């Protein structure tokens, strides 16, 4: 095995905005879902199944246990609806029942009692809308009205009075849009009308009861999703002539966008939620139209000075993955993800066993070069999500310092036993 130093200047170590990690797969493949988070858990409901059928099932993800479990079904099969959480209750708004028949019906699920009840219906039936909670109320935004077509309707539900009230409509009518709240305002991002994807970003201020048009999305998209993370609006996924893996962050303080690591795989028909320090996505489709999958992903930001993100070298000789600066390191191990969202043994996965995966990539091991301390070969274990866990050498974990990590691969398909991941592959490294 070659020493690490020849690679030190061949691969620049650059801090990146964040990375995507796989999460345990859903129990049911589904797209055009509703989702909401409450008390540190994610609920993914309804949608269209792998055969295009309308679903009523609901499943709950517990990040502490890394498991999915079924909860009580929706009162009816439903897809393309809005969903939000408030005070231990999940609210399901409108959507399509049966095939694509719009409904005005709304439901509330009490998490504590595991029971659904009917609540006041929307003023008009709407499908392909979005919903969110803001200031103790539930907002229903946009969609398709069976009688009027694509609408910009904004209505707000008061759960105490069990009453929907109309508000000023969006300047841009649209359906298959993404909605999230940030800083006391509601943001509507992307969507489509007449089959055309939109790049509109508009914000509603409930204090002034007005909409404001903002800096347009870098990528026009419909069937996308949005959530908030660290004071930014994160817009991901979508479909058109292709699936959009693009992930983009909007900063309301500067009215500007920046590009994030792309979602892997790209998905549409999603309903992202904010979950602690990550944006969580459960379900979706990987091809335009129907194609539900059971994939779950999470986008995580990289804390400055702790986590670094790097790419493999293009040559067939080993890969320098990441480096960490000289501040003390709090943790005893590394977690490494290839960011592709694929578990071991599947095409494109980070191979972490003695058997090559379907792409012919064989993981040989890892070693860490610690400044002034030498090179440490380290044992590596894999988990069910395809991530490598690497214990830090005692001198590093106890004293802190600069280190560089080298993860060595063989690609039997392309480099006859001496290859690595290609330069287009990305790896993320985290201190634990």
Coordinates of C-alpha atoms in Angstrom, one line a residue:
X1 CA 0.0 0.0 0.0
X2 CA 1.4 3.4 -0.8
X3 CA 2.1 6.0 1.8
X4 CA -0.4 8.8 2.3
X5 CA 1.9 11.8 1.7
X6 CA 1.9 11.6 -2.2
X7 CA -1.8 12.3 -2.2
X8 CA -1.7 15.2 0.2
X9 CA -1.6 17.9 -2.4
X10 CA -3.3 16.0 -5.2
X11 CA -6.7 16.2 -3.6
X12 CA -7.7 19.5 -2.0
X13 CA -9.5 19.3 1.3
X14 CA -12.4 21.8 1.1
X15 CA -15.1 22.3 3.6
X16 CA -18.5 21.7 1.9
X17 CA -22.0 22.8 3.0
X18 CA -23.0 19.2 4.0
X19 CA -23.8 15.8 2.7
X20 CA -26.5 13.2 2.3
X21 CA -26.6 10.0 4.4
X22 CA -28.8 6.9 3.9
X23 CA -31.4 6.1 6.6
X24 CA -33.2 2.8 7.2
X25 CA -35.6 2.0 4.4
X26 CA -39.4 2.5 4.8
X27 CA -41.5 -0.6 5.2
X28 CA -43.5 0.4 2.1
X29 CA -42.3 2.0 -1.1
X30 CA -44.4 5.2 -1.6
X31 CA -44.4 8.5 -3.4
X32 CA -46.6 11.7 -3.3
X33 CA -46.7 11.2 0.4
X34 CA -47.4 13.5 3.4
X35 CA -45.0 13.7 6.2
X36 CA -44.5 15.6 9.5
X37 CA -42.2 15.4 12.5
X38 CA -43.2 15.5 16.2
X39 CA -41.3 14.9 19.4
X40 CA -38.2 13.8 17.4
X41 CA -40.0 11.2 15.3
X42 CA -41.1 11.3 11.6
X43 CA -44.5 10.2 10.3
X44 CA -44.8 9.3 6.6
X45 CA -48.4 8.7 5.5
X46 CA -50.4 7.6 2.4
X47 CA -49.1 8.2 -1.1
X48 CA -48.9 6.0 -4.2
X49 CA -47.4 2.6 -3.9
X50 CA -45.0 0.8 -6.2
X51 CA -47.9 -0.3 -8.4
X52 CA -49.4 3.2 -8.5
X53 CA -52.1 2.2 -5.9
X54 CA -53.4 4.8 -3.4
X55 CA -52.3 4.0 0.1
X56 CA -53.7 4.5 3.6
X57 CA -50.9 3.1 5.7
X58 CA -48.8 5.3 8.0
X59 CA -45.3 4.5 9.4
X60 CA -43.2 6.2 12.0
X61 CA -39.4 6.6 12.1
X62 CA -37.6 6.6 15.4
X63 CA -34.0 8.0 14.8
X64 CA -32.9 6.8 18.2
X65 CA -33.7 3.2 17.4
X66 CA -33.1 3.6 13.6
X67 CA -36.4 1.7 13.0
X68 CA -39.7 2.2 11.2
X69 CA -43.0 1.0 12.8
X70 CA -46.6 1.1 11.5
X71 CA -49.2 3.4 13.2
X72 CA -52.9 3.6 12.6
X73 CA -53.9 3.9 8.9
X74 CA -55.4 7.0 7.5
X75 CA -59.2 6.9 7.4
X76 CA -59.1 6.6 3.6
X77 CA -56.5 6.0 0.9
X78 CA -54.9 9.3 0.0
X79 CA -52.1 10.9 -2.0
X80 CA -50.9 14.4 -3.0
X81 CA -52.2 15.9 0.3
X82 CA -50.8 18.4 2.8
X83 CA -49.6 17.4 6.2
X84 CA -48.3 19.2 9.3
X85 CA -47.9 18.7 13.1
X86 CA -49.1 20.8 16.0
X87 CA -49.2 20.1 19.7
X88 CA -49.1 16.3 19.4
X89 CA -51.6 16.2 16.5
X90 CA -50.9 15.4 12.9
X91 CA -53.2 17.3 10.4
X92 CA -53.9 15.9 7.0
X93 CA -55.4 18.3 4.5
X94 CA -57.1 17.7 1.1
X95 CA -55.4 15.5 -1.5
X96 CA -56.6 12.9 -4.0
X97 CA -58.6 9.9 -3.1
X98 CA -59.2 6.8 -5.3
X99 CA -57.4 7.7 -8.6
X100 CA -57.1 11.5 -8.9
X101 CA -60.4 12.8 -7.5
X102 CA -59.8 15.9 -5.4
X103 CA -61.1 16.0 -1.8
X104 CA -61.8 18.8 0.7
X105 CA -61.8 16.4 3.6
X106 CA -59.4 17.0 6.5
X107 CA -58.3 14.7 9.3
X108 CA -56.5 15.0 12.6
X109 CA -54.4 12.2 14.2
X110 CA -53.9 12.2 18.0
X111 CA -50.5 10.7 18.6
X112 CA -51.1 9.9 22.2
X113 CA -54.3 8.0 21.6
X114 CA -53.4 6.6 18.2
X115 CA -56.7 7.8 16.7
X116 CA -58.0 9.7 13.8
X117 CA -60.9 12.1 13.7
X118 CA -62.6 14.2 11.0
X119 CA -62.2 18.0 11.2
X120 CA -63.7 20.9 9.2
X121 CA -63.3 20.4 5.5
X122 CA -61.5 22.8 3.2
X123 CA -63.7 25.4 1.6
X124 CA -63.0 23.8 -1.8
X125 CA -61.5 20.4 -2.8
X126 CA -57.8 20.6 -3.6
X127 CA -55.1 18.1 -4.5
X128 CA -51.4 18.4 -5.1
X129 CA -51.3 21.1 -2.4
X130 CA -48.9 21.7 0.5
X131 CA -49.5 22.4 4.2
X132 CA -47.5 23.7 7.1
X133 CA -47.8 24.9 10.7
X134 CA -47.2 28.5 11.6
X135 CA -48.1 30.3 14.8
X136 CA -50.4 27.6 16.1
X137 CA -52.4 27.4 12.9
X138 CA -52.3 25.1 9.8
X139 CA -51.9 26.7 6.4
X140 CA -53.0 25.0 3.1
X141 CA -51.3 26.4 0.0
X142 CA -51.9 26.1 -3.7
X143 CA -52.9 22.9 -5.5
X144 CA -55.6 21.9 -8.0
X145 CA -59.2 22.7 -7.6
X146 CA -61.4 20.3 -9.7
X147 CA -63.5 23.1 -10.9
X148 CA -61.0 25.9 -11.3
X149 CA -57.7 24.1 -12.1
X150 CA -54.4 25.2 -10.6
X151 CA -54.9 27.8 -7.9
X152 CA -52.9 30.0 -5.6
X153 CA -55.4 29.7 -2.7
X154 CA -54.1 30.2 0.8
X155 CA -56.4 29.2 3.7
X156 CA -55.6 28.9 7.4
X157 CA -57.1 26.5 9.9
X158 CA -57.8 27.4 13.5
X159 CA -57.8 24.1 15.5
X160 CA -59.5 25.7 18.5
X161 CA -62.4 27.0 16.5
X162 CA -62.3 24.1 13.9
X163 CA -62.6 26.7 11.2
X164 CA -60.9 27.5 7.8
X165 CA -60.5 31.1 6.8
X166 CA -59.4 32.5 3.4
X167 CA -56.3 34.6 3.1
X168 CA -54.7 36.5 0.2
X169 CA -53.7 34.0 -2.6
X170 CA -50.2 33.4 -3.8
X171 CA -49.1 35.7 -6.6
X172 CA -48.2 32.6 -8.6
X173 CA -50.8 29.9 -8.7
X174 CA -49.2 26.4 -8.7
X175 CA -49.5 22.8 -7.7
X176 CA -46.9 20.1 -6.7
X177 CA -45.1 22.9 -4.8
X178 CA -43.0 22.9 -1.6
X179 CA -43.9 24.9 1.5
X180 CA -42.0 25.5 4.8
X181 CA -41.9 28.2 7.5
X182 CA -39.0 30.2 8.7
X183 CA -38.6 33.3 10.9
X184 CA -42.4 33.7 11.3
X185 CA -43.1 33.6 7.5
X186 CA -44.4 31.0 5.1
X187 CA -42.3 30.2 2.0
X188 CA -43.7 28.6 -1.2
X189 CA -41.0 27.3 -3.5
X190 CA -41.2 25.9 -7.0
X191 CA -44.2 23.9 -8.2
X192 CA -45.7 23.8 -11.6
X193 CA -48.7 25.0 -13.6
X194 CA -49.8 23.6 -17.0
X195 CA -47.1 21.0 -16.8
X196 CA -44.4 23.8 -16.7
X197 CA -42.0 23.8 -13.7
X198 CA -41.6 27.1 -11.9
X199 CA -38.7 28.9 -10.2
X200 CA -40.9 31.2 -8.1
X201 CA -40.2 31.8 -4.4
X202 CA -42.8 33.8 -2.5
X203 CA -43.2 34.5 1.2
X204 CA -46.4 35.2 3.2
X205 CA -46.2 37.3 6.3
X206 CA -49.2 36.6 8.6
X207 CA -48.5 39.9 10.4
X208 CA -49.0 42.1 7.4
X209 CA -51.2 39.6 5.6
X210 CA -49.1 40.1 2.4
X211 CA -47.0 38.1 -0.1
X212 CA -43.6 39.1 -1.3
X213 CA -41.8 37.7 -4.4
X214 CA -38.2 36.8 -3.6
X215 CA -35.0 35.7 -5.5
X216 CA -36.0 32.9 -7.9
X217 CA -34.9 29.3 -7.4
X218 CA -31.7 28.4 -9.3
X219 CA -33.5 25.3 -10.5
X220 CA -37.1 25.5 -11.7
X221 CA -38.9 22.4 -10.4
X222 CA -42.2 20.8 -9.5
X223 CA -42.8 17.7 -7.3
X224 CA -40.1 19.1 -5.0
X225 CA -39.9 19.4 -1.3
X226 CA -38.7 21.9 1.3
X227 CA -37.7 22.1 4.9
X228 CA -35.6 24.4 7.1
X229 CA -32.2 23.9 8.6
X230 CA -29.9 26.4 10.5
X231 CA -31.9 29.5 9.4
X232 CA -32.1 28.5 5.7
X233 CA -34.8 27.2 3.4
X234 CA -33.6 23.9 1.9
X235 CA -35.3 23.0 -1.4
X236 CA -34.6 19.5 -2.8
X237 CA -35.8 17.1 -5.5
X238 CA -38.5 17.3 -8.1
X239 CA -39.2 16.1 -11.6
X240 CA -39.6 17.3 -15.2
X241 CA -38.0 15.6 -18.2
X242 CA -35.6 14.2 -15.6
X243 CA -35.4 13.8 -11.8
X244 CA -33.7 16.7 -10.0
X245 CA -31.0 15.7 -7.6
X246 CA -30.3 19.4 -7.0
X247 CA -30.4 20.7 -3.4
X248 CA -30.3 24.4 -2.9
X249 CA -30.4 26.6 0.2
X250 CA -32.1 30.1 0.5
X251 CA -30.9 32.6 3.1
X252 CA -33.7 35.0 3.9
X253 CA -31.2 37.5 5.4
X254 CA -29.5 38.1 2.1
X255 CA -32.2 36.9 -0.3
X256 CA -29.6 34.7 -2.0
X257 CA -29.3 31.0 -2.9
X258 CA -26.3 28.6 -2.6
X259 CA -25.8 25.1 -4.0
X260 CA -25.7 22.1 -1.7
X261 CA -24.5 18.5 -2.2
X262 CA -26.9 16.9 -4.6
X263 CA -29.5 14.4 -3.2
X264 CA -28.4 10.8 -4.0
X265 CA -30.6 9.4 -5.5
X266 CA -32.7 12.3 -6.8
X267 CA -36.3 12.0 -5.8
X268 CA -39.7 13.6 -6.5
X269 CA -43.1 13.2 -4.8
X270 CA -41.4 13.9 -1.5
X271 CA -42.3 15.7 1.7
X272 CA -39.1 16.7 3.6
X273 CA -39.2 17.5 7.3
X274 CA -36.8 19.2 9.6
X275 CA -35.5 16.7 12.2
X276 CA -33.0 18.1 14.7
X277 CA -29.8 19.0 12.8
X278 CA -30.9 17.4 9.5
X279 CA -33.5 17.5 6.7
X280 CA -35.2 14.1 6.5
X281 CA -36.8 12.6 3.3
X282 CA -38.7 9.4 3.4
X283 CA -40.1 7.8 0.2
X284 CA -40.4 9.4 -3.3
X285 CA -39.8 8.2 -6.8
X286 CA -36.5 7.9 -8.8
X287 CA -38.1 8.1 -12.3
X288 CA -40.5 10.7 -13.7
X289 CA -44.1 9.7 -13.1
X290 CA -44.7 6.5 -11.2
X291 CA -41.8 4.7 -9.6
X292 CA -42.2 4.7 -5.8
X293 CA -39.2 3.6 -3.7
X294 CA -38.6 2.9 0.0
X295 CA -35.5 5.1 0.2
X296 CA -34.9 7.3 3.2
X297 CA -32.2 10.0 3.2
X298 CA -31.0 12.8 5.5
X299 CA -29.1 15.9 4.6
X300 CA -26.7 17.0 7.4
X301 CA -24.8 20.3 7.6
X302 CA -21.1 20.1 8.4
X303 CA -20.1 21.9 11.7
X304 CA -17.1 24.1 11.0
X305 CA -13.7 22.6 12.0
X306 CA -15.1 19.2 12.7
X307 CA -16.4 17.5 9.6
X308 CA -14.9 17.6 6.2
X309 CA -16.0 16.4 2.8
X310 CA -13.7 15.2 0.0
X311 CA -13.6 13.3 -3.3
X312 CA -11.7 10.3 -4.3
X313 CA -8.7 10.6 -6.6
X314 CA -9.2 9.6 -10.2
X315 CA -6.0 7.4 -10.4
X316 CA -6.1 3.8 -9.4
X317 CA -4.1 4.0 -6.3
X318 CA -6.0 4.7 -3.1
X319 CA -8.1 7.7 -2.0
X320 CA -7.4 10.6 0.4
X321 CA -10.8 11.3 1.9
X322 CA -10.7 14.0 4.4
X323 CA -8.8 16.1 6.9
X324 CA -9.5 17.9 10.2
X325 CA -7.9 21.0 11.5
X326 CA -5.8 21.3 14.6
X327 CA -8.4 22.0 17.1
X328 CA -9.0 19.2 19.8
X329 CA -11.2 16.5 18.5
X330 CA -14.2 15.5 20.6
X331 CA -14.9 11.8 19.8
X332 CA -13.3 8.4 19.5
X333 CA -14.4 7.3 16.0
X334 CA -15.1 8.3 12.5
X335 CA -18.2 7.6 10.5
X336 CA -17.7 7.5 6.7
X337 CA -20.5 7.5 4.2
X338 CA -20.2 7.4 0.4
X339 CA -23.3 9.6 0.2
X340 CA -25.0 7.5 -2.5
X341 CA -27.8 6.3 -0.2
X342 CA -27.1 2.6 -1.2
X343 CA -26.6 -0.1 1.4
X344 CA -23.7 -2.6 1.1
X345 CA -24.0 -5.1 -1.7
X346 CA -25.8 -2.9 -4.1
X347 CA -24.5 -1.2 -7.2
X348 CA -22.8 2.1 -6.3
X349 CA -22.5 1.2 -2.6
X350 CA -19.4 1.7 -0.6
X351 CA -18.1 -1.9 -0.4
X352 CA -17.2 -2.7 3.2
X353 CA -16.6 -6.5 3.1
X354 CA -14.3 -9.0 1.4
X355 CA -16.8 -9.5 -1.4
X356 CA -16.9 -6.9 -4.2
X357 CA -20.3 -5.2 -4.6
X358 CA -22.3 -5.2 -7.8
X359 CA -20.1 -2.4 -9.2
X360 CA -16.9 -4.5 -8.6
X361 CA -15.6 -2.2 -5.8
X362 CA -13.8 -4.0 -3.0
X363 CA -13.0 -2.2 0.3
X364 CA -9.5 -3.1 1.5
X365 CA -9.2 -1.0 4.6
X366 CA -8.4 2.3 6.1
X367 CA -5.4 4.0 7.7
X368 CA -5.0 7.4 9.4
X369 CA -1.9 9.6 9.2
X370 CA -1.7 11.7 12.3
X371 CA 0.7 14.7 12.1
X372 CA 3.9 14.0 14.1
X373 CA 2.6 10.6 15.2
X374 CA 2.9 8.4 12.2
X375 CA 0.6 6.2 10.2
X376 CA -2.0 4.0 12.0
X377 CA -3.7 1.1 10.2
X378 CA -7.1 0.9 11.7
X379 CA -9.8 -1.8 11.8
X380 CA -13.0 -0.8 10.1
X381 CA -16.6 -2.2 10.6
X382 CA -19.7 -1.6 8.5
X383 CA -23.3 -1.0 9.6
X384 CA -26.6 -1.8 7.9
X385 CA -26.6 1.6 6.2
X386 CA -23.4 1.1 4.3
X387 CA -21.3 3.4 6.5
X388 CA -17.7 2.6 7.7
X389 CA -17.0 3.0 11.4
X390 CA -13.3 3.7 12.1
X391 CA -12.0 3.9 15.7
X392 CA -9.5 6.7 16.1
X393 CA -6.0 5.8 17.4
X394 CA -5.5 6.4 21.1
X395 CA -3.0 9.2 20.6
X396 CA -5.4 11.1 18.4
X397 CA -8.6 10.5 20.4
X398 CA -6.9 11.5 23.7
X399 CA -4.9 14.5 22.6
X400 CA -6.6 15.8 19.5
X401 CA -4.7 17.1 16.4
X402 CA -4.5 17.1 12.7
X403 CA -5.1 13.9 10.8
X404 CA -5.7 12.7 7.3
X405 CA -7.6 9.6 6.4
X406 CA -6.9 7.2 3.5
X407 CA -9.5 4.7 2.5
X408 CA -8.2 2.2 0.0
X409 CA -10.4 0.5 -2.6
X410 CA -10.0 -2.0 -5.5
X411 CA -12.3 -1.7 -8.5
X412 CA -12.0 -5.1 -10.1
X413 CA -14.1 -3.9 -13.1
X414 CA -11.9 -1.0 -14.2
X415 CA -8.4 -1.1 -12.7
X416 CA -7.6 -4.8 -12.5
X417 CA -7.2 -4.9 -8.7
X418 CA -5.6 -1.5 -8.0
X419 CA -8.5 1.0 -8.4
X420 CA -10.5 3.3 -6.3
X421 CA -13.7 5.2 -6.5
X422 CA -13.9 7.6 -9.4
X423 CA -13.3 11.3 -9.0
X424 CA -17.0 11.9 -9.4
X425 CA -17.7 9.9 -6.2
X426 CA -17.9 11.8 -2.9
X427 CA -17.3 10.7 0.6
X428 CA -18.2 12.4 3.9
X429 CA -16.4 12.0 7.1
X430 CA -17.7 12.8 10.6
X431 CA -16.1 12.8 14.0
X432 CA -17.9 10.9 16.8

